[in-house]
Amino acid sequence: MSKMLCKSVFLLALLFGLVAAARPQFHHGQKISKLSGDALIQAACDGVSLGGDESECVSTLKSATPDQKADANALALFTLRFVENHAENITTAIKKISAVPDVGPFLQSALTDCMEQYNSLDDLIEDANDAVSSHSYPDAQKFIMAGFSSVELCDSQLKASNFEEKAENKTGEDVVMARDLTKYVLLHKKLLAATLNILTLD
């Protein structure tokens, strides 16, 4: 087996491992959370990092207005709109990294996949917004889960690419930018997971 084929098989295994390990366990239900304020925010962010740092999720939700924090429906809409408004930053960053000369093949593949996933994310978030606004929570959960899966795939592809670049001790501008991009994508994943928590936890 060639060295390149071995690497490809290893990265594929790593990618599926990352996807399996990074997925929070969501509860499915028909009712939105009855919590409000700090208790709602803490419950929303609980578990979104699988025991890791949830402070970014908490600080983002705390930036909502008092009225939004007081009502689970309003906080879910705030969180979805936050992701929607910042998704453009992701696609802009992808284009900037892709424009850097001599982008590695693994990173370029990850960027292409991420662009495809984020191009479909807008419609999913918009559909989720409409469903939450009309209190159609089971429908909202389906759209958010689809959006989460898109962001999760982008996140996993970037992490696999970062692992490969690190193994080869690459430190170019594109590598540094990709690592920063991974952080923003991870935040989106956390916030979509938090929105699902808001829609399903008692």
Coordinates of N, CA and C in Angstrom, one line a residue:
M1 N 0.9 -1.2 0.0 CA 0.0 0.0 0.0 C 0.9 1.2 0.0
S2 N 0.6 2.2 -0.9 CA 1.4 3.4 -1.0 C 1.3 4.3 0.3
K3 N 2.3 5.1 0.4 CA 2.3 6.0 1.6 C 1.1 7.0 1.6
M4 N 0.8 7.5 0.4 CA -0.4 8.4 0.2 C -1.7 7.7 0.5
L5 N -1.8 6.4 0.1 CA -3.0 5.7 0.3 C -3.2 5.4 1.8
C6 N -2.1 5.0 2.5 CA -2.1 4.8 3.9 C -2.6 6.0 4.7
K7 N -2.0 7.2 4.2 CA -2.4 8.5 4.9 C -3.9 8.7 4.7
S8 N -4.4 8.5 3.5 CA -5.8 8.7 3.2 C -6.7 7.8 4.0
V9 N -6.3 6.5 4.2 CA -7.1 5.6 5.0 C -7.1 6.1 6.4
F10 N -5.9 6.5 6.9 CA -5.8 6.9 8.3 C -6.7 8.2 8.6
L11 N -6.6 9.1 7.6 CA -7.4 10.4 7.8 C -8.9 10.1 7.7
L12 N -9.3 9.2 6.9 CA -10.7 8.8 6.8 C -11.2 8.2 8.1
A13 N -10.3 7.3 8.7 CA -10.7 6.7 10.0 C -10.7 7.8 11.1
L14 N -9.8 8.7 11.0 CA -9.8 9.8 12.0 C -11.0 10.7 11.9
L15 N -11.4 10.9 10.7 CA -12.6 11.8 10.4 C -13.8 11.1 11.0
F16 N -14.0 9.9 10.8 CA -15.2 9.2 11.3 C -15.1 9.1 12.8
G17 N -13.9 9.0 13.4 CA -13.8 8.9 14.8 C -14.1 10.3 15.4
L18 N -13.7 11.3 14.8 CA -14.0 12.7 15.3 C -15.5 12.9 15.3
V19 N -16.2 12.5 14.2 CA -17.6 12.7 14.1 C -18.3 12.0 15.2
A20 N -18.0 10.8 15.4 CA -18.6 9.9 16.4 C -18.4 10.5 17.8
A21 N -17.2 11.0 18.1 CA -16.8 11.4 19.4 C -17.4 12.8 19.7
A22 N -17.6 13.6 18.7 CA -18.0 15.0 18.9 C -19.4 15.3 19.0
R23 N -20.3 14.3 18.8 CA -21.7 14.5 18.7 C -22.3 14.4 20.1
P24 N -22.9 15.5 20.6 CA -23.6 15.5 21.9 C -24.9 14.6 21.8
Q25 N -25.4 14.1 22.9 CA -26.6 13.3 23.0 C -27.8 14.2 23.1
F26 N -28.6 14.3 22.1 CA -29.8 15.2 22.1 C -31.0 14.4 22.6
H27 N -31.8 15.1 23.3 CA -33.1 14.6 23.7 C -34.2 15.0 22.7
H28 N -35.1 14.2 22.4 CA -36.2 14.6 21.5 C -37.5 14.7 22.2
G29 N -38.2 15.8 22.0 CA -39.4 16.1 22.7 C -40.3 17.0 21.9
Q30 N -41.5 17.2 22.4 CA -42.5 18.1 21.8 C -42.6 19.5 22.4
K31 N -42.0 19.6 23.6 CA -42.2 20.9 24.3 C -40.8 21.6 24.5
I32 N -40.9 22.9 24.5 CA -39.8 23.8 24.7 C -39.5 23.9 26.2
S33 N -38.2 24.2 26.5 CA -37.8 24.3 27.9 C -38.7 25.4 28.7
K34 N -39.0 25.0 29.9 CA -39.8 26.0 30.7 C -38.8 26.9 31.5
L35 N -37.5 26.7 31.4 CA -36.6 27.5 32.2 C -36.4 28.9 31.6
S36 N -35.8 29.8 32.3 CA -35.6 31.1 31.8 C -34.3 31.7 32.5
G37 N -33.8 32.8 31.9 CA -32.6 33.4 32.5 C -31.4 32.6 32.5
D38 N -30.6 32.7 33.6 CA -29.3 32.0 33.7 C -29.5 30.5 33.7
A39 N -30.6 30.1 34.3 CA -30.8 28.6 34.4 C -31.1 28.1 33.0
L40 N -31.8 28.8 32.2 CA -32.0 28.4 30.8 C -30.7 28.4 30.0
I41 N -29.9 29.4 30.2 CA -28.6 29.5 29.4 C -27.7 28.3 29.8
Q42 N -27.6 28.0 31.1 CA -26.8 27.0 31.6 C -27.2 25.6 31.1
A43 N -28.6 25.4 31.1 CA -29.1 24.1 30.6 C -28.9 24.0 29.1
A44 N -29.0 25.1 28.4 CA -28.8 25.1 27.0 C -27.4 24.7 26.6
C45 N -26.4 25.2 27.3 CA -25.0 25.0 27.0 C -24.4 23.7 27.6
D46 N -25.2 23.2 28.6 CA -24.7 22.0 29.2 C -24.5 20.8 28.3
G47 N -23.3 20.3 28.2 CA -23.0 19.1 27.4 C -22.6 19.4 26.0
V48 N -22.7 20.7 25.5 CA -22.4 21.0 24.1 C -21.0 20.7 23.7
S49 N -20.1 20.7 24.7 CA -18.7 20.5 24.5 C -18.2 19.1 25.0
L50 N -19.2 18.3 25.4 CA -18.8 17.0 25.9 C -17.8 17.0 27.0
G51 N -18.1 17.9 28.0 CA -17.1 18.0 29.1 C -16.0 19.0 28.9
G52 N -16.0 19.6 27.7 CA -15.0 20.6 27.5 C -15.4 22.0 27.9
D53 N -14.9 23.0 27.2 CA -15.2 24.4 27.5 C -16.5 24.8 27.0
E54 N -17.4 25.2 27.8 CA -18.7 25.6 27.4 C -18.9 27.2 27.6
S55 N -17.8 27.8 28.0 CA -17.9 29.2 28.4 C -18.2 30.1 27.2
E56 N -17.8 29.7 26.0 CA -18.1 30.5 24.8 C -19.6 30.5 24.5
C57 N -20.2 29.3 24.7 CA -21.7 29.1 24.5 C -22.4 30.0 25.5
V58 N -22.0 29.9 26.8 CA -22.6 30.7 27.8 C -22.5 32.2 27.6
S59 N -21.3 32.7 27.2 CA -21.1 34.1 27.0 C -21.9 34.6 25.8
T60 N -22.0 33.8 24.8 CA -22.8 34.2 23.6 C -24.3 34.3 23.9
L61 N -24.8 33.4 24.6 CA -26.2 33.4 25.0 C -26.5 34.6 26.0
K62 N -25.6 34.8 26.8 CA -25.7 35.9 27.8 C -25.7 37.3 27.1
S63 N -25.3 37.4 25.9 CA -25.3 38.6 25.2 C -26.6 39.0 24.6
A64 N -27.6 38.0 24.7 CA -29.0 38.3 24.3 C -29.6 39.4 25.2
T65 N -30.7 40.0 24.8 CA -31.4 41.0 25.6 C -32.1 40.3 26.7
P66 N -32.4 41.1 27.8 CA -33.1 40.5 28.9 C -34.4 39.8 28.5
D67 N -35.2 40.4 27.6 CA -36.4 39.7 27.1 C -36.1 38.4 26.4
Q68 N -35.1 38.3 25.6 CA -34.7 37.1 25.0 C -34.3 36.0 25.9
K69 N -33.6 36.4 27.0 CA -33.1 35.5 28.0 C -34.2 35.0 28.9
A70 N -35.3 35.7 28.9 CA -36.4 35.4 29.8 C -37.3 34.4 29.2
D71 N -37.2 34.1 27.9 CA -38.1 33.2 27.2 C -37.4 32.2 26.3
A72 N -37.7 31.0 26.5 CA -37.0 29.9 25.8 C -37.1 30.1 24.3
N73 N -38.3 30.4 23.8 CA -38.6 30.6 22.4 C -37.8 31.7 21.8
A74 N -37.7 32.8 22.5 CA -37.0 34.0 22.1 C -35.5 33.7 22.1
L75 N -35.0 33.0 23.1 CA -33.6 32.6 23.1 C -33.2 31.7 22.0
A76 N -34.1 30.8 21.7 CA -33.8 29.9 20.5 C -33.7 30.7 19.3
L77 N -34.5 31.6 19.1 CA -34.5 32.5 17.9 C -33.2 33.3 17.8
F78 N -32.8 33.8 19.0 CA -31.6 34.6 19.1 C -30.4 33.8 18.7
T79 N -30.3 32.5 19.2 CA -29.2 31.7 18.9 C -29.1 31.3 17.4
L80 N -30.3 31.0 16.8 CA -30.3 30.7 15.4 C -29.9 31.9 14.6
R81 N -30.3 33.1 14.9 CA -30.0 34.2 14.2 C -28.5 34.6 14.3
F82 N -27.9 34.3 15.5 CA -26.5 34.5 15.7 C -25.7 33.6 14.7
V83 N -26.1 32.4 14.6 CA -25.4 31.5 13.7 C -25.6 31.9 12.3
E84 N -26.8 32.3 11.9 CA -27.1 32.7 10.6 C -26.3 34.0 10.2
N85 N -26.3 34.9 11.1 CA -25.6 36.2 10.8 C -24.1 36.0 10.7
H86 N -23.5 35.0 11.4 CA -22.1 34.8 11.4 C -21.6 33.8 10.4
A87 N -22.6 33.1 9.7 CA -22.2 32.1 8.7 C -21.5 32.7 7.6
E88 N -21.8 34.0 7.2 CA -21.2 34.7 6.1 C -19.7 34.9 6.4
N89 N -19.3 35.1 7.7 CA -17.9 35.2 8.1 C -17.2 33.9 7.8
I90 N -17.8 32.8 7.9 CA -17.2 31.5 7.7 C -16.9 31.4 6.2
T91 N -17.9 31.7 5.3 CA -17.7 31.5 3.9 C -16.6 32.5 3.4
T92 N -16.6 33.7 4.0 CA -15.6 34.7 3.6 C -14.2 34.2 4.0
A93 N -14.1 33.6 5.2 CA -12.8 33.1 5.6 C -12.3 31.9 4.7
I94 N -13.3 31.1 4.3 CA -12.9 30.0 3.4 C -12.3 30.5 2.1
K95 N -13.0 31.5 1.6 CA -12.5 32.1 0.3 C -11.1 32.7 0.5
K96 N -10.8 33.3 1.6 CA -9.5 33.9 1.9 C -8.4 32.8 2.0
I97 N -8.7 31.8 2.7 CA -7.7 30.7 2.8 C -7.5 30.0 1.5
S98 N -8.6 29.8 0.7 CA -8.4 29.2 -0.6 C -7.6 30.0 -1.5
A99 N -7.5 31.3 -1.3 CA -6.8 32.2 -2.2 C -5.3 32.2 -1.9
V100 N -4.9 31.7 -0.7 CA -3.5 31.6 -0.3 C -2.7 30.7 -1.3
P101 N -1.6 31.1 -1.8 CA -0.9 30.2 -2.7 C -0.5 28.8 -2.1
D102 N -0.5 27.8 -2.9 CA 0.0 26.5 -2.5 C -0.7 25.9 -1.3
V103 N -2.0 26.0 -1.2 CA -2.8 25.4 -0.2 C -2.7 23.9 -0.4
G104 N -2.5 23.2 0.8 CA -2.3 21.7 0.7 C -3.6 21.0 0.2
P105 N -3.4 19.9 -0.4 CA -4.6 19.2 -0.9 C -5.6 18.7 0.1
F106 N -5.2 18.3 1.3 CA -6.1 17.9 2.4 C -6.9 19.1 2.8
L107 N -6.2 20.3 3.0 CA -6.9 21.5 3.5 C -7.8 22.0 2.4
Q108 N -7.4 22.0 1.1 CA -8.3 22.4 0.0 C -9.5 21.6 -0.1
S109 N -9.4 20.3 0.1 CA -10.6 19.4 0.1 C -11.5 19.7 1.3
A110 N -11.0 20.0 2.4 CA -11.8 20.4 3.6 C -12.5 21.7 3.4
L111 N -11.8 22.7 2.8 CA -12.4 24.0 2.5 C -13.6 23.8 1.5
T112 N -13.4 23.0 0.5 CA -14.4 22.8 -0.5 C -15.6 22.2 0.1
D113 N -15.4 21.2 1.0 CA -16.6 20.6 1.7 C -17.3 21.6 2.6
C114 N -16.5 22.4 3.3 CA -17.1 23.4 4.2 C -17.9 24.4 3.5
M115 N -17.4 24.8 2.3 CA -18.2 25.8 1.5 C -19.5 25.2 1.1
E116 N -19.5 24.0 0.7 CA -20.7 23.3 0.3 C -21.7 23.2 1.4
Q117 N -21.2 22.8 2.6 CA -22.0 22.7 3.8 C -22.6 24.0 4.2
Y118 N -21.8 25.0 4.2 CA -22.3 26.3 4.7 C -23.2 27.0 3.6
N119 N -23.1 26.6 2.4 CA -24.0 27.2 1.4 C -25.4 26.7 1.6
S120 N -25.5 25.5 2.1 CA -26.9 24.9 2.4 C -27.4 25.3 3.8
L121 N -26.5 25.8 4.6 CA -26.9 26.1 6.0 C -27.9 27.2 6.1
D122 N -27.8 28.2 5.3 CA -28.7 29.4 5.4 C -30.1 29.0 5.3
D123 N -30.5 28.1 4.3 CA -31.8 27.7 4.1 C -32.3 26.9 5.3
L124 N -31.5 26.0 5.9 CA -31.9 25.2 7.0 C -32.2 26.1 8.2
I125 N -31.3 27.1 8.5 CA -31.5 28.0 9.6 C -32.8 28.8 9.4
E126 N -33.0 29.3 8.2 CA -34.2 30.0 7.9 C -35.4 29.2 8.2
D127 N -35.4 28.0 7.7 CA -36.6 27.1 8.0 C -36.7 26.8 9.5
A128 N -35.6 26.7 10.2 CA -35.7 26.4 11.6 C -36.3 27.7 12.3
N129 N -35.9 28.9 11.9 CA -36.4 30.1 12.4 C -37.9 30.2 12.3
D130 N -38.4 29.8 11.1 CA -39.8 29.9 10.8 C -40.6 28.9 11.7
A131 N -40.0 27.7 11.9 CA -40.6 26.7 12.7 C -40.7 27.1 14.2
V132 N -39.6 27.7 14.7 CA -39.6 28.1 16.1 C -40.6 29.2 16.2
S133 N -40.6 30.2 15.3 CA -41.6 31.3 15.4 C -43.0 30.8 15.4
S134 N -43.3 29.8 14.7 CA -44.7 29.2 14.7 C -44.9 28.1 15.7
H135 N -43.9 28.0 16.6 CA -44.0 27.0 17.7 C -44.1 25.5 17.2
S136 N -43.6 25.3 16.0 CA -43.5 23.9 15.5 C -42.2 23.3 15.8
Y137 N -42.1 23.0 17.1 CA -40.8 22.5 17.6 C -40.2 21.2 17.0
P138 N -41.0 20.2 16.8 CA -40.5 19.0 16.2 C -39.9 19.3 14.8
D139 N -40.6 20.2 14.0 CA -40.0 20.6 12.7 C -38.7 21.3 12.9
A140 N -38.7 22.2 13.8 CA -37.5 23.0 14.1 C -36.3 22.1 14.4
Q141 N -36.6 21.1 15.2 CA -35.5 20.2 15.6 C -34.9 19.5 14.4
K142 N -35.8 19.1 13.4 CA -35.3 18.4 12.2 C -34.4 19.3 11.4
F143 N -34.8 20.6 11.3 CA -34.0 21.5 10.5 C -32.7 21.8 11.2
I144 N -32.7 22.0 12.5 CA -31.5 22.3 13.3 C -30.6 21.1 13.3
M145 N -31.1 19.9 13.4 CA -30.2 18.7 13.3 C -29.5 18.6 12.0
A146 N -30.3 18.9 10.9 CA -29.6 18.9 9.6 C -28.5 20.0 9.5
G147 N -28.8 21.1 10.1 CA -27.8 22.2 10.1 C -26.6 21.8 10.9
F148 N -26.9 21.2 12.1 CA -25.8 20.7 12.9 C -24.9 19.7 12.2
S149 N -25.5 18.8 11.5 CA -24.8 17.8 10.7 C -23.9 18.4 9.7
S150 N -24.4 19.5 9.0 CA -23.6 20.2 8.0 C -22.3 20.8 8.7
V151 N -22.6 21.5 9.8 CA -21.5 22.2 10.5 C -20.5 21.1 11.1
E152 N -21.1 20.0 11.6 CA -20.2 19.0 12.2 C -19.3 18.4 11.1
L153 N -19.8 18.2 9.9 CA -19.0 17.6 8.8 C -17.8 18.6 8.5
C154 N -18.1 19.9 8.4 CA -17.1 20.9 8.1 C -16.1 20.9 9.3
D155 N -16.5 20.8 10.5 CA -15.6 20.8 11.7 C -14.7 19.6 11.6
S156 N -15.3 18.5 11.3 CA -14.5 17.2 11.3 C -13.5 17.2 10.2
Q157 N -13.9 17.7 9.0 CA -12.9 17.8 7.9 C -11.8 18.7 8.2
L158 N -12.1 19.9 8.8 CA -11.0 20.8 9.2 C -10.1 20.2 10.2
K159 N -10.6 19.5 11.2 CA -9.8 18.9 12.2 C -8.9 17.9 11.7
A160 N -9.4 17.0 10.7 CA -8.6 16.0 10.1 C -7.5 16.7 9.3
S161 N -7.8 17.8 8.6 CA -6.8 18.5 7.8 C -5.8 19.1 8.7
N162 N -6.2 19.7 9.8 CA -5.3 20.3 10.8 C -4.3 19.3 11.3
F163 N -4.8 18.1 11.6 CA -4.0 17.0 12.1 C -2.9 16.6 11.1
E164 N -3.3 16.5 9.8 CA -2.4 16.2 8.8 C -1.3 17.3 8.7
E165 N -1.7 18.5 8.7 CA -0.7 19.6 8.5 C 0.2 19.7 9.7
K166 N -0.3 19.4 10.9 CA 0.5 19.4 12.1 C 1.5 18.2 12.1
A167 N 1.1 17.1 11.6 CA 2.0 15.9 11.5 C 3.2 16.2 10.5
E168 N 2.9 17.0 9.5 CA 4.0 17.4 8.6 C 4.7 18.7 9.0
N169 N 4.4 19.2 10.2 CA 5.0 20.4 10.7 C 4.8 21.6 9.7
K170 N 3.6 21.7 9.2 CA 3.4 22.9 8.3 C 2.8 24.0 9.1
T171 N 3.4 25.2 8.9 CA 3.0 26.4 9.7 C 2.7 27.6 8.8
G172 N 2.3 27.3 7.5 CA 2.0 28.4 6.6 C 0.8 29.3 7.0
E173 N 0.6 30.3 6.2 CA -0.5 31.3 6.5 C -1.8 30.5 6.4
D174 N -1.9 29.7 5.4 CA -3.2 28.9 5.2 C -3.5 28.0 6.4
V175 N -2.4 27.4 6.9 CA -2.6 26.5 8.1 C -3.1 27.2 9.3
V176 N -2.5 28.4 9.6 CA -2.8 29.2 10.7 C -4.3 29.7 10.6
M177 N -4.6 30.2 9.4 CA -6.0 30.7 9.1 C -7.0 29.5 9.3
A178 N -6.7 28.3 8.8 CA -7.6 27.2 8.9 C -7.8 26.8 10.4
R179 N -6.8 26.9 11.2 CA -7.0 26.6 12.6 C -7.9 27.6 13.3
D180 N -7.8 28.9 12.9 CA -8.7 29.9 13.5 C -10.1 29.6 13.0
L181 N -10.2 29.2 11.7 CA -11.6 28.9 11.1 C -12.2 27.8 11.9
T182 N -11.4 26.8 12.3 CA -11.9 25.6 13.0 C -12.6 26.1 14.3
K183 N -12.0 27.1 15.0 CA -12.6 27.6 16.2 C -14.0 28.2 16.0
Y184 N -14.1 29.0 14.9 CA -15.4 29.6 14.7 C -16.5 28.6 14.3
V185 N -16.1 27.6 13.5 CA -17.0 26.5 13.1 C -17.5 25.7 14.4
L186 N -16.5 25.5 15.3 CA -16.9 24.7 16.5 C -17.9 25.5 17.3
L187 N -17.7 26.9 17.4 CA -18.7 27.7 18.1 C -20.1 27.5 17.5
H188 N -20.2 27.5 16.2 CA -21.5 27.3 15.5 C -22.1 26.0 15.9
K189 N -21.2 25.0 15.9 CA -21.7 23.6 16.3 C -22.3 23.6 17.7
K190 N -21.5 24.3 18.6 CA -22.0 24.4 20.0 C -23.3 25.1 20.1
L191 N -23.5 26.2 19.4 CA -24.7 27.0 19.5 C -25.9 26.3 18.9
L192 N -25.7 25.5 17.8 CA -26.8 24.7 17.3 C -27.2 23.6 18.3
A193 N -26.2 23.0 18.9 CA -26.5 22.0 19.9 C -27.3 22.7 21.1
A194 N -26.9 23.9 21.5 CA -27.6 24.6 22.5 C -29.0 24.9 22.2
T195 N -29.2 25.3 20.9 CA -30.6 25.5 20.4 C -31.5 24.3 20.5
L196 N -30.9 23.1 20.2 CA -31.6 21.9 20.3 C -32.0 21.6 21.8
N197 N -31.0 21.9 22.7 CA -31.3 21.7 24.1 C -32.5 22.6 24.6
I198 N -32.5 23.8 24.1 CA -33.5 24.8 24.5 C -34.9 24.2 24.0
L199 N -34.9 23.6 22.9 CA -36.2 23.1 22.3 C -36.6 21.8 22.9
T200 N -35.8 21.1 23.7 CA -36.1 19.7 24.1 C -36.0 19.5 25.6
L201 N -35.3 20.3 26.3 CA -35.1 20.1 27.7 C -36.3 20.6 28.5
D202 N -36.7 20.0 29.6 CA -37.8 20.5 30.5 C -37.3 21.7 31.3

